[in-house]
mmCIF file with all atom_site columns, C-alpha atoms in Angstrom:
data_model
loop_
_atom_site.group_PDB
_atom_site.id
_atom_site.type_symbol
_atom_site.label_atom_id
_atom_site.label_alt_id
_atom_site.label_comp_id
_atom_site.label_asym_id
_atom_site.label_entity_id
_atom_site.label_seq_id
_atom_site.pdbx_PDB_ins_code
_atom_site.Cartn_x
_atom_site.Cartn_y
_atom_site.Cartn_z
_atom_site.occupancy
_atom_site.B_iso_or_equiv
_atom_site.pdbx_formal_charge
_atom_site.auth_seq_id
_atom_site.auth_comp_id
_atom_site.auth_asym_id
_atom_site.auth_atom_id
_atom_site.pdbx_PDB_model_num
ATOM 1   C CA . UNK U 1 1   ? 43.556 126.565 92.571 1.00 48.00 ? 1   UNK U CA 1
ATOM 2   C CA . UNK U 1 2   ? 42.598 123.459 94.206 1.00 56.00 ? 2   UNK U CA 1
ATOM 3   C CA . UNK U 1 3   ? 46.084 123.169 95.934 1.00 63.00 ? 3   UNK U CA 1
ATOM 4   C CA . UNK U 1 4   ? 46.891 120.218 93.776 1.00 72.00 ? 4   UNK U CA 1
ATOM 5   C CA . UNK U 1 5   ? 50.783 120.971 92.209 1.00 81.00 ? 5   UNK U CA 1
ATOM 6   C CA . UNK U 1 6   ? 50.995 121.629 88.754 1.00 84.00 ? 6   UNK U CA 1
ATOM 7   C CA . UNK U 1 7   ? 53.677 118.815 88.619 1.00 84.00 ? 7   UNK U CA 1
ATOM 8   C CA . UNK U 1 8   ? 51.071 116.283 90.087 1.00 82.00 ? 8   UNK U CA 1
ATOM 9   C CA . UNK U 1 9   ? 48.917 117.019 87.617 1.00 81.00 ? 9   UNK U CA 1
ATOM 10  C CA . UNK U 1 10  ? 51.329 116.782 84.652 1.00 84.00 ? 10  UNK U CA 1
ATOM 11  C CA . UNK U 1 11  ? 52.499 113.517 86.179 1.00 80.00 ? 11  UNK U CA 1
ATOM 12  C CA . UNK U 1 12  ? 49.264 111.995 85.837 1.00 78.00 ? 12  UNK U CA 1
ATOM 13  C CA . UNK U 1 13  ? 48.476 113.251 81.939 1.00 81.00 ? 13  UNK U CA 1
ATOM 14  C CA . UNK U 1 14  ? 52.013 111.944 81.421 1.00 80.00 ? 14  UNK U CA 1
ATOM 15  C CA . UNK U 1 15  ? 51.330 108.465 82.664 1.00 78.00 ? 15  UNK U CA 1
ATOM 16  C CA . UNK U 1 16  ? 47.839 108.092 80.937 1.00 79.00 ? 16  UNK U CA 1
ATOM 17  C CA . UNK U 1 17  ? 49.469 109.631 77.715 1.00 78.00 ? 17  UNK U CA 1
ATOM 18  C CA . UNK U 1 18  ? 52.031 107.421 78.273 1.00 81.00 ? 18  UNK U CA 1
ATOM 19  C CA . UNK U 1 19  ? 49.290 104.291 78.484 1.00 77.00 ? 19  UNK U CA 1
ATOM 20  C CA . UNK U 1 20  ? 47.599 105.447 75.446 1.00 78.00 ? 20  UNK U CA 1
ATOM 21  C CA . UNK U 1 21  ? 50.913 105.300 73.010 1.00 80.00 ? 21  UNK U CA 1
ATOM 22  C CA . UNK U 1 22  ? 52.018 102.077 74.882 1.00 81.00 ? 22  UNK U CA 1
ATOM 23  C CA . UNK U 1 23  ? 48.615 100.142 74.226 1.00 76.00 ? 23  UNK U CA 1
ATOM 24  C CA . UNK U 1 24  ? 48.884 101.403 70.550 1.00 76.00 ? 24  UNK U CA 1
ATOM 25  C CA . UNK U 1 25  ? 51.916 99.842  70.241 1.00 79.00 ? 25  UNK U CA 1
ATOM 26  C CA . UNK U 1 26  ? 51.804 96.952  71.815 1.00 78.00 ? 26  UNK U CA 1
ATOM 27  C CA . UNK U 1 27  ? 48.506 96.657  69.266 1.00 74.00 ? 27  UNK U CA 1
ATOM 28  C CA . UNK U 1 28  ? 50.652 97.441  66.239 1.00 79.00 ? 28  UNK U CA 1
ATOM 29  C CA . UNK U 1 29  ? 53.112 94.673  67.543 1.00 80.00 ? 29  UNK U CA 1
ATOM 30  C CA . UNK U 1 30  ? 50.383 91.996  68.508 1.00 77.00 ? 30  UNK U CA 1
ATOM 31  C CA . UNK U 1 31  ? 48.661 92.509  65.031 1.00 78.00 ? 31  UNK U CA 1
ATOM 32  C CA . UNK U 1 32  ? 52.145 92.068  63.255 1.00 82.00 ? 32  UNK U CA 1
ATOM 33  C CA . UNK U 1 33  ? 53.278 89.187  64.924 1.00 84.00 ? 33  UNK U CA 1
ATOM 34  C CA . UNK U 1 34  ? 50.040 87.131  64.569 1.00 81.00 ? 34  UNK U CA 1
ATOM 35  C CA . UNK U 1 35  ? 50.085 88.069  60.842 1.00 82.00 ? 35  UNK U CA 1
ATOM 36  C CA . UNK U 1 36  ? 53.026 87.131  60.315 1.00 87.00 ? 36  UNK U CA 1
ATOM 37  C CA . UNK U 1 37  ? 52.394 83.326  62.027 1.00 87.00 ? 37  UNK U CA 1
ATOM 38  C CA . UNK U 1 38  ? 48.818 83.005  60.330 1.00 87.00 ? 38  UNK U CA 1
ATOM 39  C CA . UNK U 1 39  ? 50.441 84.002  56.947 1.00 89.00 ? 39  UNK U CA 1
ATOM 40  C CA . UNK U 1 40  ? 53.180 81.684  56.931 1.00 91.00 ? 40  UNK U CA 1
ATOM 41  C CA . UNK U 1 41  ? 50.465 79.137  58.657 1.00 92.00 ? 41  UNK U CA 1
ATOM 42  C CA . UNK U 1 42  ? 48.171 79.331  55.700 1.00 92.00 ? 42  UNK U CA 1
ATOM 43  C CA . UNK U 1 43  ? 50.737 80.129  52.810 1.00 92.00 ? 43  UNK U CA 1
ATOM 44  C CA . UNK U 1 44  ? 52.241 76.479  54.411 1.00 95.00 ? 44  UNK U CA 1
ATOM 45  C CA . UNK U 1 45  ? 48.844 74.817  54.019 1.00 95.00 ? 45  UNK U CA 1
ATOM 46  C CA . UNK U 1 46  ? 48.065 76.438  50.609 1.00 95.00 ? 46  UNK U CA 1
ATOM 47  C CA . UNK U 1 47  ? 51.552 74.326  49.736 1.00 95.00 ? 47  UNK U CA 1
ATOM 48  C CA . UNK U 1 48  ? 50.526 71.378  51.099 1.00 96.00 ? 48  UNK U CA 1
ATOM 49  C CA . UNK U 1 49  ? 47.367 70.780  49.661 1.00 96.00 ? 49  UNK U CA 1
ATOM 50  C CA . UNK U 1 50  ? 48.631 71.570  45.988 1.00 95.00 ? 50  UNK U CA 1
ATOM 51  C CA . UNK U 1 51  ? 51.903 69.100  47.321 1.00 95.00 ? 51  UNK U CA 1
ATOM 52  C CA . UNK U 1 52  ? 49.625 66.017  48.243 1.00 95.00 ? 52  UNK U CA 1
ATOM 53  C CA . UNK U 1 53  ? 46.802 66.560  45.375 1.00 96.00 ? 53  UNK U CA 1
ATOM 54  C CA . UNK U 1 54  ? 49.759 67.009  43.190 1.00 95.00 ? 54  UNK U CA 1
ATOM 55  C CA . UNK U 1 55  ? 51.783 63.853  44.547 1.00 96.00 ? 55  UNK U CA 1
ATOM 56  C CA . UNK U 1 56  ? 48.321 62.170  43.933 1.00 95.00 ? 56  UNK U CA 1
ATOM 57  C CA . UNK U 1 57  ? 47.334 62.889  40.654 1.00 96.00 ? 57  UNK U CA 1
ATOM 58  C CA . UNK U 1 58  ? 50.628 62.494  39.070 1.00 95.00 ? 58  UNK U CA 1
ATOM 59  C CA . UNK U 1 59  ? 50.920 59.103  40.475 1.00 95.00 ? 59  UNK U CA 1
ATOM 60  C CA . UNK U 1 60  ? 47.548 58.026  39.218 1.00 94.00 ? 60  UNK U CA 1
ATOM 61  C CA . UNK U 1 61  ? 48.202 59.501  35.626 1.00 94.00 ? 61  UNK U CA 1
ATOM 62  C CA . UNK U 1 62  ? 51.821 57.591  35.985 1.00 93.00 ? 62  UNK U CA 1
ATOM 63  C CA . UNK U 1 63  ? 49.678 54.146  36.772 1.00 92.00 ? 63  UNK U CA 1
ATOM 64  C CA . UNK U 1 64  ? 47.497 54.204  34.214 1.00 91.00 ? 64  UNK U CA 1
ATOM 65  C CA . UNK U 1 65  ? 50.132 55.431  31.500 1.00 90.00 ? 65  UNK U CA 1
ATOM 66  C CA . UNK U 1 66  ? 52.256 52.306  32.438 1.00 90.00 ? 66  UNK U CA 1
ATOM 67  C CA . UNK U 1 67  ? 49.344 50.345  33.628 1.00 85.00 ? 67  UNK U CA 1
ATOM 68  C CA . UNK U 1 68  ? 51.329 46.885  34.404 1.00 84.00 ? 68  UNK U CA 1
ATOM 69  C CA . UNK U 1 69  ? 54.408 48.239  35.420 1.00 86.00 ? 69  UNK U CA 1
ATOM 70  C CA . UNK U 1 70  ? 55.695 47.223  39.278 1.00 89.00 ? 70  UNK U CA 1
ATOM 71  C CA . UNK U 1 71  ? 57.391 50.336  40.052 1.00 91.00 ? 71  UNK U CA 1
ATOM 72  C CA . UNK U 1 72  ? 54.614 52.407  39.187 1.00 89.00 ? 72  UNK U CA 1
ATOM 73  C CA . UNK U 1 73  ? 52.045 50.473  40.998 1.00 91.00 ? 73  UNK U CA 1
ATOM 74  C CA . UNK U 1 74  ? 54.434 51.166  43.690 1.00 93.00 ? 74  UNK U CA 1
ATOM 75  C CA . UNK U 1 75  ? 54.441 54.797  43.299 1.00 93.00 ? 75  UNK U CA 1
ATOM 76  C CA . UNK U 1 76  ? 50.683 54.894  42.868 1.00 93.00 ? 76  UNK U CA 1
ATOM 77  C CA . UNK U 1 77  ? 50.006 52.967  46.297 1.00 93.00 ? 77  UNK U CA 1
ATOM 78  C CA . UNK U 1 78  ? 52.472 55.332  48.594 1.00 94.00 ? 78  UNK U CA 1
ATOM 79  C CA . UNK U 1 79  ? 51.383 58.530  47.352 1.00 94.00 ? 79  UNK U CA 1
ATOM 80  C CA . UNK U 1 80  ? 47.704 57.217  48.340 1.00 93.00 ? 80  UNK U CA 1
ATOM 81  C CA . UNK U 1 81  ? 48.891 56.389  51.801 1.00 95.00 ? 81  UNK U CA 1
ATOM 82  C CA . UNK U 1 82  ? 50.944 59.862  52.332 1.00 94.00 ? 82  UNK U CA 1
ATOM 83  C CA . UNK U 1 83  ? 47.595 61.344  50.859 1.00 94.00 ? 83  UNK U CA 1
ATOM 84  C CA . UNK U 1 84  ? 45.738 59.229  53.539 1.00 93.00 ? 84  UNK U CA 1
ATOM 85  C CA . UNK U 1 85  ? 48.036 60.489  56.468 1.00 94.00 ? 85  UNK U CA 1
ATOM 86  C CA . UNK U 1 86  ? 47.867 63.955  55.596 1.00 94.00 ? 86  UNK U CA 1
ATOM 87  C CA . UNK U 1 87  ? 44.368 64.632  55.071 1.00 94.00 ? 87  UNK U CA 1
ATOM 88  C CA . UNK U 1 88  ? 42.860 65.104  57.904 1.00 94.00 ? 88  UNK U CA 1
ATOM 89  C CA . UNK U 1 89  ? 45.522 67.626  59.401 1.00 95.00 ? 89  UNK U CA 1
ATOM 90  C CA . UNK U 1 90  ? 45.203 69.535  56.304 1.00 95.00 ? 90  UNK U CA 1
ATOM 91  C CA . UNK U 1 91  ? 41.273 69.450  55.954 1.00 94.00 ? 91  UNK U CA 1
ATOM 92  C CA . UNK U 1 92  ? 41.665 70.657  60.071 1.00 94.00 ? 92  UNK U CA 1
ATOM 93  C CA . UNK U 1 93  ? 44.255 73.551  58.864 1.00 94.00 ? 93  UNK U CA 1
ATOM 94  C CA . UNK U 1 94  ? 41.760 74.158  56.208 1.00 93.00 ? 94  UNK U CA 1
ATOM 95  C CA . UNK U 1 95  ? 38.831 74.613  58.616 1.00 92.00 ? 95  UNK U CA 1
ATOM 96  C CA . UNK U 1 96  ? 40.664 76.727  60.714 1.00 90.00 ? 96  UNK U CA 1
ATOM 97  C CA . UNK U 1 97  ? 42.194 78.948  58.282 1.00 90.00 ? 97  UNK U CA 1
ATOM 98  C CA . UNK U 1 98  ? 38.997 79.522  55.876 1.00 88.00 ? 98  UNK U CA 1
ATOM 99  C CA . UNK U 1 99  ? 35.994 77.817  57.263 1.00 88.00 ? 99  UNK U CA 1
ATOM 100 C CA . UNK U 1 100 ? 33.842 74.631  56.306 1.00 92.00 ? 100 UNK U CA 1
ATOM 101 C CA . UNK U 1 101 ? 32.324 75.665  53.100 1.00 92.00 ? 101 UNK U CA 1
ATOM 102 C CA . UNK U 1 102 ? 35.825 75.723  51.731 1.00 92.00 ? 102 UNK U CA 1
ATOM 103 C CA . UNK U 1 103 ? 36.339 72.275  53.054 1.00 93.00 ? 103 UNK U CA 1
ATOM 104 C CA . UNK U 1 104 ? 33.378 70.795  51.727 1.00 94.00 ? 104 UNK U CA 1
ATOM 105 C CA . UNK U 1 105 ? 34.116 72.201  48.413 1.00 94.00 ? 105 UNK U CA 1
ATOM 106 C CA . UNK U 1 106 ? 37.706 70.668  48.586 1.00 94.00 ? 106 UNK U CA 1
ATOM 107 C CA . UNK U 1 107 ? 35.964 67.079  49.971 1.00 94.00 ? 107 UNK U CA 1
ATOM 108 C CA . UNK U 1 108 ? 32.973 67.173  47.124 1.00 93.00 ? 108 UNK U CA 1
ATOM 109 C CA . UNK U 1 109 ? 34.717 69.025  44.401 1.00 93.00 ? 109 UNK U CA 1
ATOM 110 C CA . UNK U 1 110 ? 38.488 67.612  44.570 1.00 95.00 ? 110 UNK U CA 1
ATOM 111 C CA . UNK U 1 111 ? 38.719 64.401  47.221 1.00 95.00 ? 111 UNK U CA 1
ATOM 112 C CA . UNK U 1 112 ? 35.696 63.080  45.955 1.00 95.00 ? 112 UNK U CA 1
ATOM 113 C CA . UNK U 1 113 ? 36.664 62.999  42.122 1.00 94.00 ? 113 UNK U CA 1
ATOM 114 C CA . UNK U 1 114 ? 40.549 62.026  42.696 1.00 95.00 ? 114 UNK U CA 1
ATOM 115 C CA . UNK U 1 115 ? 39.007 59.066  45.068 1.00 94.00 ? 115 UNK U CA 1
ATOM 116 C CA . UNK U 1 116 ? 36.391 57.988  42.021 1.00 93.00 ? 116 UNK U CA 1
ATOM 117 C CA . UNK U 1 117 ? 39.514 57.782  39.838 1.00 92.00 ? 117 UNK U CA 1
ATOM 118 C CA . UNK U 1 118 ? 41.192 55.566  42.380 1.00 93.00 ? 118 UNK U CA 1
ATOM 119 C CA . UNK U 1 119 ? 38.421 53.305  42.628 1.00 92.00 ? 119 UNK U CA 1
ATOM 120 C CA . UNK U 1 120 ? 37.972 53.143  38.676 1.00 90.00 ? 120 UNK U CA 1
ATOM 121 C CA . UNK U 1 121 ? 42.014 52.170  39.139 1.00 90.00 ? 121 UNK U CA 1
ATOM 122 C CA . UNK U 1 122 ? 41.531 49.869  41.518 1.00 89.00 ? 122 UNK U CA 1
ATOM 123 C CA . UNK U 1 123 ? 38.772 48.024  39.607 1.00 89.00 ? 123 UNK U CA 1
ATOM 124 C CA . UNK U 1 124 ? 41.132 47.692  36.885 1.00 88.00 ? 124 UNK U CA 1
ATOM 125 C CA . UNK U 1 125 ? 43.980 46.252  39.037 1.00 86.00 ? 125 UNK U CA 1
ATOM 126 C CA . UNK U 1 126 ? 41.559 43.461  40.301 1.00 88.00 ? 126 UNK U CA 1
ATOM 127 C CA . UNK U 1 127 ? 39.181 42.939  37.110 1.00 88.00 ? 127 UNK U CA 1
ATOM 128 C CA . UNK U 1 128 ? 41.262 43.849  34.164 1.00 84.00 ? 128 UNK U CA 1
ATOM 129 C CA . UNK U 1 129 ? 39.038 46.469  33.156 1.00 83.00 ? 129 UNK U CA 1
ATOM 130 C CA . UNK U 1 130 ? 37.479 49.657  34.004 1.00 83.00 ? 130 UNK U CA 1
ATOM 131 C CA . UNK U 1 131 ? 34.267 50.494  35.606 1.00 85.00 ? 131 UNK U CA 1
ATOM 132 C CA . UNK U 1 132 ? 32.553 53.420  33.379 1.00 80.00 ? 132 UNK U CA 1
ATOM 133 C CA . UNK U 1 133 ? 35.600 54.703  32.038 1.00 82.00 ? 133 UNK U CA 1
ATOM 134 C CA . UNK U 1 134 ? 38.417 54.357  30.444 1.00 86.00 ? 134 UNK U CA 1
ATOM 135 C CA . UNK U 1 135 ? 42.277 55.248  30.336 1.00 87.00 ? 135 UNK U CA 1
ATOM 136 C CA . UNK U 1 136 ? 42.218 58.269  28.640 1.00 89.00 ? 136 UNK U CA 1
ATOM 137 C CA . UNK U 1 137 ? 38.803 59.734  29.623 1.00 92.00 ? 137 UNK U CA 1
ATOM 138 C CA . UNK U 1 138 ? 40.680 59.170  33.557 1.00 92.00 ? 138 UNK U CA 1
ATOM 139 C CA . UNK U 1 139 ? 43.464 61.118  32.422 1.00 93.00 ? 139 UNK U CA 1
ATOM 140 C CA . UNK U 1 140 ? 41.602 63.945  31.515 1.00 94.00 ? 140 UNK U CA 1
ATOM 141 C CA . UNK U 1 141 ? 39.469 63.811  34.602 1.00 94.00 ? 141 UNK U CA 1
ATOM 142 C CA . UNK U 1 142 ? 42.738 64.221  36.455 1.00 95.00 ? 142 UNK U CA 1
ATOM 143 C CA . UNK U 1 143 ? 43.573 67.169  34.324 1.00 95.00 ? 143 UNK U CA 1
ATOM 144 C CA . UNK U 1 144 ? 40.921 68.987  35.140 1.00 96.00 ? 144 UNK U CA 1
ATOM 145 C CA . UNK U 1 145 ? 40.775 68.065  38.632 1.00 96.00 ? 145 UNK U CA 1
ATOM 146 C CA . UNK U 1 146 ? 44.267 68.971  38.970 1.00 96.00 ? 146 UNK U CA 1
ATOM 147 C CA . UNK U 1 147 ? 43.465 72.572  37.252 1.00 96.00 ? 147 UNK U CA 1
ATOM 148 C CA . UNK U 1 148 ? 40.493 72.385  40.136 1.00 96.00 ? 148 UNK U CA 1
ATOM 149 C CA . UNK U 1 149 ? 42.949 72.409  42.561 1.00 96.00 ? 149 UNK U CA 1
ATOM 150 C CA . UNK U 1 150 ? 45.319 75.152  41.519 1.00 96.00 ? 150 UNK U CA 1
ATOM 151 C CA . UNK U 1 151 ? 42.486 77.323  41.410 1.00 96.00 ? 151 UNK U CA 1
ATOM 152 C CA . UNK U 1 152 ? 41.586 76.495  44.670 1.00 96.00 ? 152 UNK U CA 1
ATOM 153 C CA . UNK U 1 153 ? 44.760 76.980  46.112 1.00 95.00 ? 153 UNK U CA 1
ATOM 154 C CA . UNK U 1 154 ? 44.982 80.175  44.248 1.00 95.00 ? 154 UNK U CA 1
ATOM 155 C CA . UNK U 1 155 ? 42.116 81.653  45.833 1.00 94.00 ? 155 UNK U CA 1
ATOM 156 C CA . UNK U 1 156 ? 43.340 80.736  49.290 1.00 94.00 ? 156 UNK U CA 1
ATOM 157 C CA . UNK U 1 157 ? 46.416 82.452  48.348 1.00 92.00 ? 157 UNK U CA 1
ATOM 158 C CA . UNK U 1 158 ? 44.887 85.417  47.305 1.00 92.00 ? 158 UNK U CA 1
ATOM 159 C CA . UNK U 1 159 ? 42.610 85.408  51.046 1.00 90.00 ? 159 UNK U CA 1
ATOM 160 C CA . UNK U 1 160 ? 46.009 85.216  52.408 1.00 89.00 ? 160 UNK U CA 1
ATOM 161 C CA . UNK U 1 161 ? 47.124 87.752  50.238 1.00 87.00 ? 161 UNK U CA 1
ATOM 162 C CA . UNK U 1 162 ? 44.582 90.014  51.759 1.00 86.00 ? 162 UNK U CA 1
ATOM 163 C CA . UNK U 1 163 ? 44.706 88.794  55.154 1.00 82.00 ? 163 UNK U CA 1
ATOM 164 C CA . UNK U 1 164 ? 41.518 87.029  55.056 1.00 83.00 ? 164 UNK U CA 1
ATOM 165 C CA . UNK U 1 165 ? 42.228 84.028  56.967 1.00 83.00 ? 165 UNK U CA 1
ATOM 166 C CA . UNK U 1 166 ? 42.639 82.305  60.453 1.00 77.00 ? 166 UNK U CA 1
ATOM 167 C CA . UNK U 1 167 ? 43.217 85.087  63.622 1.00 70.00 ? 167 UNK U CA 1
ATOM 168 C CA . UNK U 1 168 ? 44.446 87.873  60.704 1.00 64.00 ? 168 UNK U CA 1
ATOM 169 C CA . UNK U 1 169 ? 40.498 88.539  60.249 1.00 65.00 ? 169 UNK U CA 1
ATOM 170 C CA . UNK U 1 170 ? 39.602 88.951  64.188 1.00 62.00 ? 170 UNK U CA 1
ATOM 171 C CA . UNK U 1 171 ? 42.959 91.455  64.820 1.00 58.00 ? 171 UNK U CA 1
ATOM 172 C CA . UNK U 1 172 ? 42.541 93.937  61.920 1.00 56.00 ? 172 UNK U CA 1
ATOM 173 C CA . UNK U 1 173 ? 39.103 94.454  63.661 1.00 57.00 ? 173 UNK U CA 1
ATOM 174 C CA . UNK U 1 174 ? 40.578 97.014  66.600 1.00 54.00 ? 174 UNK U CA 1
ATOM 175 C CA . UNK U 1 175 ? 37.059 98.611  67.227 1.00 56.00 ? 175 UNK U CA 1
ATOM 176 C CA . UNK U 1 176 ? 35.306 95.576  67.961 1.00 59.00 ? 176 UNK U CA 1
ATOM 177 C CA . UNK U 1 177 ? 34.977 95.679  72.030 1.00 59.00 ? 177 UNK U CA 1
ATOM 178 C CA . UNK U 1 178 ? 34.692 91.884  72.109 1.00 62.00 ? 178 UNK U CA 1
ATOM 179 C CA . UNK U 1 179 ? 38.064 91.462  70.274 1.00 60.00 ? 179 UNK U CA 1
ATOM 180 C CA . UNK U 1 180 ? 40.063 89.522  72.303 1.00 58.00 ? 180 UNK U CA 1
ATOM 181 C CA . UNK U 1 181 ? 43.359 90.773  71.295 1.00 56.00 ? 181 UNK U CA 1
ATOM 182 C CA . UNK U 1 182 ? 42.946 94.458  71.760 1.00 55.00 ? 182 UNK U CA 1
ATOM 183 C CA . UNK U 1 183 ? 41.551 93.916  75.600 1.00 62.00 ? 183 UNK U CA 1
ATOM 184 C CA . UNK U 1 184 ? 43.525 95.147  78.547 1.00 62.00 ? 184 UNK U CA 1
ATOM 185 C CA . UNK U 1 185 ? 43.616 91.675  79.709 1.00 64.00 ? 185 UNK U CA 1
ATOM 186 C CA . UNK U 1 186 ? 45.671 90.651  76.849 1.00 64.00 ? 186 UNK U CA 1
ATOM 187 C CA . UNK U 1 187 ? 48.113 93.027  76.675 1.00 59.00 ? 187 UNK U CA 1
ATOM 188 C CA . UNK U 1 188 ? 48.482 93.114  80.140 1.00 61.00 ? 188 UNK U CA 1
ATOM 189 C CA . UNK U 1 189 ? 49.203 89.376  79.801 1.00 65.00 ? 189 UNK U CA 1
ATOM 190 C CA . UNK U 1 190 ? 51.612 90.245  77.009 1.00 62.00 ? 190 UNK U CA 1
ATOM 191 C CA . UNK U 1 191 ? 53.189 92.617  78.974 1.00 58.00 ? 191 UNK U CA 1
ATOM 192 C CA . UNK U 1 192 ? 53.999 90.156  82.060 1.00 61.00 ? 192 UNK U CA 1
ATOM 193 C CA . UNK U 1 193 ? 55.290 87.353  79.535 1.00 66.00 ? 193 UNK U CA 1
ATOM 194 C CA . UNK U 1 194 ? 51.813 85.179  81.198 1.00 67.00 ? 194 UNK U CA 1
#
């Protein structure tokens, strides 16, 4: 033999063996935390839009079903301001989550219509009457826009479902050499707590 002791030499298989079933685990782990955050993440924002489109077209229909009523007016104006506040953060979640063709089709198809209505509203409060519509044709477009919107927030469900979205996408890729969460580095971060 090479005068190397058998022991030496089962030592060292034992500690790369022992590296091999540690990095698979700490993958397993990694991959299960981060799905787990980026599904709650995205099941949260999936709530959220449906919550503020929701909020939004119910107070519209509400204003122009009670047209000169105070309270409603009321209504109508704060669930325009919470939609203000929030939409940004969400169309940012949105981006991250499922990319910018999903948040152009939420700006053009479902912003952009809900927004007409408001202006067609706001005419009305000023001027007494409507621009090219009128009450009930509004109400309708709000129905449908509103069935717009579960759909879309049915199909981001179902991405998240699958595990389609945000980081989930990059960590179920373990081959790729240039994924960032399967590189010594990382785990060796992970392992220090860095």
């Amino acid at each position: 033999m090479l005068g190397i002791p058998i022991t030496i030499i089962i030592a060292f298989l034992g500690v790369i063996l022992t590296a091999y079933f540690q990095k698979q685990h700490w993958l397993r782990a990694t991959r299960e935390e981060i799905r787990v955050r980026e599904t709650n993440g995205a099941s949260e924002l999936a709530q959220d839009i449906a919550k503020i489109f929701d909020r939004r077209i119910a107070a519209q229909r509400s204003l122009l079903r009670n047209i000169d009523s105070k309270s409603h007016k009321n209504y109508y104006f704060s669930a325009i301001r919470e939609y203000g506040l929030n939409y940004n953060d969400i169309r940012y979640r949105l981006y991250y989550y499922i990319g910018m063709r999903n948040v152009v089709y939420m700006e053009s198809n479902l912003n952009d219509r809900v927004v007409y209505n408001a202006r067609e509203i706001d005419f009305f409060l000023k001027n007494g009457r409507f621009i090219n519509k009128d009450c009930d044709e509004l109400i309708n477009d709000l129905n449908i826009i509103s069935a717009h919107v579960y759909r879309f927030c049915s199909k981001f469900s179902e991405a998240v479902a699958k595990g389609e979205v945000g980081a989930i996408k990059k960590v179920s890729d373990w081959k790729d050499p240039n994924n960032e969460y399967v590189s010594n580095w990382f785990l060796l971060k992970r392992l220090l707590n860095i």
